PDB file of C-alpha atoms in Angstrom:
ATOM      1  CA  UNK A   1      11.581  -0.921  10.024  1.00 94.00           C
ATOM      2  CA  UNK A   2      10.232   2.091   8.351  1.00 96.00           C
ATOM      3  CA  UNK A   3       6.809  -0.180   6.573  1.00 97.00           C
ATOM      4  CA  UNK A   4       4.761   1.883   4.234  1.00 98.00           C
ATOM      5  CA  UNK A   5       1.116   0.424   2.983  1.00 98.00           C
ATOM      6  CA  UNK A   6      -0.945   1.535   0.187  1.00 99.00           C
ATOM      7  CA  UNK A   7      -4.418   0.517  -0.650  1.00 98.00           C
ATOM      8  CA  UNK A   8      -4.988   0.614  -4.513  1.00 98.00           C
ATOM      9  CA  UNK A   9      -6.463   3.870  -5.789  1.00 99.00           C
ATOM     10  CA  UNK A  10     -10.215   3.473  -6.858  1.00 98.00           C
ATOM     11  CA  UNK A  11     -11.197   1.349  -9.583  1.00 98.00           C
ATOM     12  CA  UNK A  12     -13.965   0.891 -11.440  1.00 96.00           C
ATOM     13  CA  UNK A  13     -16.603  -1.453 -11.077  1.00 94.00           C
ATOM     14  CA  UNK A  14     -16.190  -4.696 -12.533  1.00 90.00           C
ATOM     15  CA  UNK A  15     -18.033  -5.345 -16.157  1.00 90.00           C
ATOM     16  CA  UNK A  16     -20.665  -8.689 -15.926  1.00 89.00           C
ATOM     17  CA  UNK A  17     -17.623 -11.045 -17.514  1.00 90.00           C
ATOM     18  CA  UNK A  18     -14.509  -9.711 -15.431  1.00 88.00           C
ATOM     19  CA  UNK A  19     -12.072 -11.197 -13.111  1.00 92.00           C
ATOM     20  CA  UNK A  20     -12.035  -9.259 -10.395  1.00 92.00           C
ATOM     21  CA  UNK A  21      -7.506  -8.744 -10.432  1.00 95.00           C
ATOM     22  CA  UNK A  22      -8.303  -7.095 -14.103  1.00 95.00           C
ATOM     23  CA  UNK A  23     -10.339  -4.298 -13.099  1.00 97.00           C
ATOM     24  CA  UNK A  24      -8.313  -0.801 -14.080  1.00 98.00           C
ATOM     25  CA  UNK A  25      -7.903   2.217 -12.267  1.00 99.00           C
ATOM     26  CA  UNK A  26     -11.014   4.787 -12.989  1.00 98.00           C
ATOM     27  CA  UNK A  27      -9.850   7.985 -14.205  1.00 98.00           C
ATOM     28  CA  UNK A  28     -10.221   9.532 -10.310  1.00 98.00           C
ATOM     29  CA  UNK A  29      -7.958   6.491  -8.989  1.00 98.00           C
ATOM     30  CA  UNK A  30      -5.354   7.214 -11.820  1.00 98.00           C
ATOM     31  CA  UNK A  31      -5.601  11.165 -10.481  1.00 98.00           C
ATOM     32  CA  UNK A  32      -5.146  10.293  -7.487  1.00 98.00           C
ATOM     33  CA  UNK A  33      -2.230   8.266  -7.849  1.00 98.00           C
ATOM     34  CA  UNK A  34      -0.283  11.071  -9.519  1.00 98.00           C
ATOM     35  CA  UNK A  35      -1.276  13.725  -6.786  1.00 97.00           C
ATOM     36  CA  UNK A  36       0.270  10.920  -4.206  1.00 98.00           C
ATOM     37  CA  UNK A  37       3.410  10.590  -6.514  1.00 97.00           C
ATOM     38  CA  UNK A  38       3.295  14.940  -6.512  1.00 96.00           C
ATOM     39  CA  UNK A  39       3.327  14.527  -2.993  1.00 97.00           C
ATOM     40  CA  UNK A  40       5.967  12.058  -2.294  1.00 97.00           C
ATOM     41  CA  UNK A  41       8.329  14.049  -4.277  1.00 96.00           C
ATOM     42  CA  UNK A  42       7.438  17.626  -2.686  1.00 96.00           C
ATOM     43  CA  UNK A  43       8.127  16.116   0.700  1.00 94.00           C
ATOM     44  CA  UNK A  44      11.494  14.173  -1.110  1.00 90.00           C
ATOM     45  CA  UNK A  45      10.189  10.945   0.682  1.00 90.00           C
ATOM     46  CA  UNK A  46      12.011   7.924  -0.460  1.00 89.00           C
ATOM     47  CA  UNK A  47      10.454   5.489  -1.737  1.00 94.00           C
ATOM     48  CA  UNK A  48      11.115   1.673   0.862  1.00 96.00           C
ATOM     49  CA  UNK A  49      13.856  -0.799  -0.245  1.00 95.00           C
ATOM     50  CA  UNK A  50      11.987  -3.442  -0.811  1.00 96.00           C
ATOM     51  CA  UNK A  51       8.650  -2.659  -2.725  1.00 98.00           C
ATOM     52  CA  UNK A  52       5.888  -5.640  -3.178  1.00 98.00           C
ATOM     53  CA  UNK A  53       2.753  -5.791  -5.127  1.00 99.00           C
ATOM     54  CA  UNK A  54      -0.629  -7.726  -5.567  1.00 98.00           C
ATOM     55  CA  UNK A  55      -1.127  -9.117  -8.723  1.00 98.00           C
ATOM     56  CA  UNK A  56      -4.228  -7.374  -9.374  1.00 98.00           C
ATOM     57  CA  UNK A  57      -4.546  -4.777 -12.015  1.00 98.00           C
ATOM     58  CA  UNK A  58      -5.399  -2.046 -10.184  1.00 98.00           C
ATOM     59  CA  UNK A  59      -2.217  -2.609  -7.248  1.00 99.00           C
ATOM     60  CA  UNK A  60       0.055  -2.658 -10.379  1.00 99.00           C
ATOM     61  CA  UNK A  61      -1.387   0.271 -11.815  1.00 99.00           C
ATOM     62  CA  UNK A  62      -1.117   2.119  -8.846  1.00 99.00           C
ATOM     63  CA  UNK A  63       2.451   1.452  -8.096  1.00 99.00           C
ATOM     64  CA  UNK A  64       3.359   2.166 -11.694  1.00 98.00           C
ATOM     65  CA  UNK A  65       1.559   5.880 -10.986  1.00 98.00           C
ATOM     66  CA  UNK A  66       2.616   6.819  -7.363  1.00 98.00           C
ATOM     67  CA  UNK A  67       6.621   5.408  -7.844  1.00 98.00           C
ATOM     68  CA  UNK A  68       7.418   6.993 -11.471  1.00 96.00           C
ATOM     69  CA  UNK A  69      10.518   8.936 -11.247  1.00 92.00           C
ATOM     70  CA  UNK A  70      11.026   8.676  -7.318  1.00 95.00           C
ATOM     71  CA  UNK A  71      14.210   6.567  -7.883  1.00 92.00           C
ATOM     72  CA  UNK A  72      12.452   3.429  -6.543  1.00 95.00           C
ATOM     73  CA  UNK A  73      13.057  -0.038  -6.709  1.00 96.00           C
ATOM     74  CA  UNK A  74      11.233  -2.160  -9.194  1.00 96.00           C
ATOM     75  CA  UNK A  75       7.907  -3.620  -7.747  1.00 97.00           C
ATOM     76  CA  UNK A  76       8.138  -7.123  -7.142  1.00 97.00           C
ATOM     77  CA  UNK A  77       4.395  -9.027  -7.987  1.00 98.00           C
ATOM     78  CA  UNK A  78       3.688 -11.129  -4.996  1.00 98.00           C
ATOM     79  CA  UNK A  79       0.344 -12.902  -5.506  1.00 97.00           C
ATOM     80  CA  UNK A  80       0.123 -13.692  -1.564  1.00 96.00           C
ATOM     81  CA  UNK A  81      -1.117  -9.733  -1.372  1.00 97.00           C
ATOM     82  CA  UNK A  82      -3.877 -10.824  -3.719  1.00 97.00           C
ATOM     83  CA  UNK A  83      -6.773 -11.448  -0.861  1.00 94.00           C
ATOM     84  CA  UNK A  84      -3.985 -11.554   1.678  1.00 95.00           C
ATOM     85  CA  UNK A  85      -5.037 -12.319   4.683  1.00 93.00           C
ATOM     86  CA  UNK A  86      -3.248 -12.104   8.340  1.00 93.00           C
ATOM     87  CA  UNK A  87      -1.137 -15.162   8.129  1.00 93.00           C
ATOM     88  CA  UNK A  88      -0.099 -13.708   4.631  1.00 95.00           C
ATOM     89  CA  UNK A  89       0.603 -10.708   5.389  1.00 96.00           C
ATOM     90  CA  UNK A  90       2.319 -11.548   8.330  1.00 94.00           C
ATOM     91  CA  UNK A  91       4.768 -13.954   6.610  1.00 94.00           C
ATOM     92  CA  UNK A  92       5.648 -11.261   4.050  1.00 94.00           C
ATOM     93  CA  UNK A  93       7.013  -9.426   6.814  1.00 92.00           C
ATOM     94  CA  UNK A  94       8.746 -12.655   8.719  1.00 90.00           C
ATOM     95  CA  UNK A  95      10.284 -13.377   4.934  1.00 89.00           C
ATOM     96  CA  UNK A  96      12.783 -10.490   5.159  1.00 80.00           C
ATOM     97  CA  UNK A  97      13.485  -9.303   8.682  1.00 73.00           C
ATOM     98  CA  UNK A  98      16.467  -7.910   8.052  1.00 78.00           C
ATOM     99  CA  UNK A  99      14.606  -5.672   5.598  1.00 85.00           C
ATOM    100  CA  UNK A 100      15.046  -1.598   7.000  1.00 92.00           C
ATOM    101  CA  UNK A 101      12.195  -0.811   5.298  1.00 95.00           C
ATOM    102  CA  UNK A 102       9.196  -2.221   2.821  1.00 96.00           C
ATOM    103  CA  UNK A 103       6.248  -1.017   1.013  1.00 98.00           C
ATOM    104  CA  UNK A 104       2.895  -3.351   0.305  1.00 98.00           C
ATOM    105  CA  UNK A 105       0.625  -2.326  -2.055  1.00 99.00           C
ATOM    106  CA  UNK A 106      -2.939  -4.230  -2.062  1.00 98.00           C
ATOM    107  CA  UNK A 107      -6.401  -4.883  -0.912  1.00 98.00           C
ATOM    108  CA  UNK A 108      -8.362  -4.321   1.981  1.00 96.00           C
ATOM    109  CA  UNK A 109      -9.422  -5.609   4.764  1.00 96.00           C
ATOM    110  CA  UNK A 110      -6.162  -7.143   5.207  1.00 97.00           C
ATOM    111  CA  UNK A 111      -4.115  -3.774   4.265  1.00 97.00           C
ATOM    112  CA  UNK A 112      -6.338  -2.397   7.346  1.00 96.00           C
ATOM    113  CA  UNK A 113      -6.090  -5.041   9.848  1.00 96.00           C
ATOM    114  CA  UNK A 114      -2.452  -5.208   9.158  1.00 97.00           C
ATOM    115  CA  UNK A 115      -2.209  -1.164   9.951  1.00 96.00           C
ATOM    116  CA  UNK A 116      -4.530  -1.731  13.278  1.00 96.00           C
ATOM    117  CA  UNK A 117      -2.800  -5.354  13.956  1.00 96.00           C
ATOM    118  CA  UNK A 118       1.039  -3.180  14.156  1.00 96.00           C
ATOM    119  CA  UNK A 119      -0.238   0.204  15.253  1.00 96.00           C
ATOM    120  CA  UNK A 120      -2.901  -0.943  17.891  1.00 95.00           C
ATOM    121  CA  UNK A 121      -4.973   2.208  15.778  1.00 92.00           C
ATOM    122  CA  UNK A 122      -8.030   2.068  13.880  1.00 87.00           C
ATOM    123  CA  UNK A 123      -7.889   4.928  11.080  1.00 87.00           C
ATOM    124  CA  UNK A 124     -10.542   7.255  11.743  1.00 80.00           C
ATOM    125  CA  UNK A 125     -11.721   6.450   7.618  1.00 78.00           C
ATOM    126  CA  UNK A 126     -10.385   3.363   7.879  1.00 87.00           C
ATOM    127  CA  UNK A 127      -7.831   2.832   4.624  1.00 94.00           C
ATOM    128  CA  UNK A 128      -9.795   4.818   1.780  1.00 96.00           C
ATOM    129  CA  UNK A 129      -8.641   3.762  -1.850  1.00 98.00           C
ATOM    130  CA  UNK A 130      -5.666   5.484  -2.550  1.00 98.00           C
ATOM    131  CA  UNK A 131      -4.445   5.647   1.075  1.00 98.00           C
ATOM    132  CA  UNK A 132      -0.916   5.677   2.181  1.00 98.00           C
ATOM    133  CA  UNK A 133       0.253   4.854   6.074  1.00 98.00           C
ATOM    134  CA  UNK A 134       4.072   5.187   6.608  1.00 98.00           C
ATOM    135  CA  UNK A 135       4.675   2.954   9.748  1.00 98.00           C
ATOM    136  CA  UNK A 136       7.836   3.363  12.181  1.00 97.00           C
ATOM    137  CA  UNK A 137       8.568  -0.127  14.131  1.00 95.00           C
ATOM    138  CA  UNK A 138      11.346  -1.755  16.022  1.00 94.00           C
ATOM    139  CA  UNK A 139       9.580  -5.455  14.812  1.00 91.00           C
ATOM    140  CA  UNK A 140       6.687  -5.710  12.254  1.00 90.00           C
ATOM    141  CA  UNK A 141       5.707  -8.825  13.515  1.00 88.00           C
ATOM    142  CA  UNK A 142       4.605  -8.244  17.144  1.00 92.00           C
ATOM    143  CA  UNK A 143       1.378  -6.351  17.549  1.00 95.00           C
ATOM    144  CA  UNK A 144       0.881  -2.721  18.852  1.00 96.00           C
ATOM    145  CA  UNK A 145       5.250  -2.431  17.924  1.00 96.00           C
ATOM    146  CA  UNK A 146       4.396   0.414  15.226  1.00 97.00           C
ATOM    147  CA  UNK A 147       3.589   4.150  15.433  1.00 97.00           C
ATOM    148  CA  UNK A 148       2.103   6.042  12.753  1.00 97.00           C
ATOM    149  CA  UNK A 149       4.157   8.092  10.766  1.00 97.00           C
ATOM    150  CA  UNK A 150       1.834   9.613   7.808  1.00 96.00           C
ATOM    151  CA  UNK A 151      -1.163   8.964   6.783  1.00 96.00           C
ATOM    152  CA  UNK A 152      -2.344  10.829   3.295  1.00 96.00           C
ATOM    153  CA  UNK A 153      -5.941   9.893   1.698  1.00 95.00           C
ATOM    154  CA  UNK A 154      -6.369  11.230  -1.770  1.00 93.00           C
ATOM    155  CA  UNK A 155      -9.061  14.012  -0.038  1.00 89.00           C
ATOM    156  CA  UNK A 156      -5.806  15.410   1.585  1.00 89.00           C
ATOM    157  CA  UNK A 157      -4.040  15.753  -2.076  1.00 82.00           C
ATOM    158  CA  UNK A 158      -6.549  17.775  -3.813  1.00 70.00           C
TER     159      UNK A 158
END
């Protein structure tokens, strides 16, 4: 399975009466976005099969920046990737193992200890806002299976 996560681009801090999934994009995280979209296309990377996304805001602002006009699926909204943690994000990958490839697009920590759970890496920055890691591996669900691919941090864009 070819499993690409994205962490949300930055957003802005959240106003004194604000739930937390409403908080936008800033104007940087909405750059940012587009320069990862830019850069998806330039390298003609298709976009996964099966695309899911956190309810939040911010997750659904993001995908709605970095997949326009890559000939992607439509995101599906999965509220489990809203403060998903391992035994969530594990059972979004159990849920369709047939699946050749998949794309999450949420929070962290769980969007990092999912990379470090499959990989058996810890990203030197960790996962940044705005971060992408393509993963290669034979079985999503057993730890240390994956290999890094790409990894592209919205410093790496500009």
């Amino acid at each position: 399975m070819e499993l690409w996560i994205l962490r949300h681009a930055k957003a802005r801090a959240p106003l004194a009466d604000e739930y937390d999934q409403d908080r936008p994009l800033t104007e940087q995280g909405q750059a940012d976005a587009v320069a990862l979209n830019r850069w998806l296309a330039r390298q003609a990377m298709r976009p996964p099969g099966r695309i899911l996304v956190s309810p939040a805001a911010r997750t659904r602002q993001t995908a709605d920046l970095v997949l326009r006009d890559l000939d992607a699926p439509a995101p599906l909204i999965e509220p489990q990737l809203w403060e998903a943690g391992d035994r969530e994000l594990i059972g979004l990958l159990q849920a369709d193992p047939q699946q050749d490839s998949m794309m999450l697009i949420g929070h962290n920590p769980g969007l990092e200890w999912l990379t470090r759970w499959i990989t058996g890496q810890r990203l030197t920055l960790g996962l940044q806002p705005g971060t992408l890691v393509v993963i290669d591996t034979p079985d999503p669900t057993a730890p240390g299976s994956g290999s890094i691919k790409t990894v592209r941090q919205p410093t790496d864009l500009t």
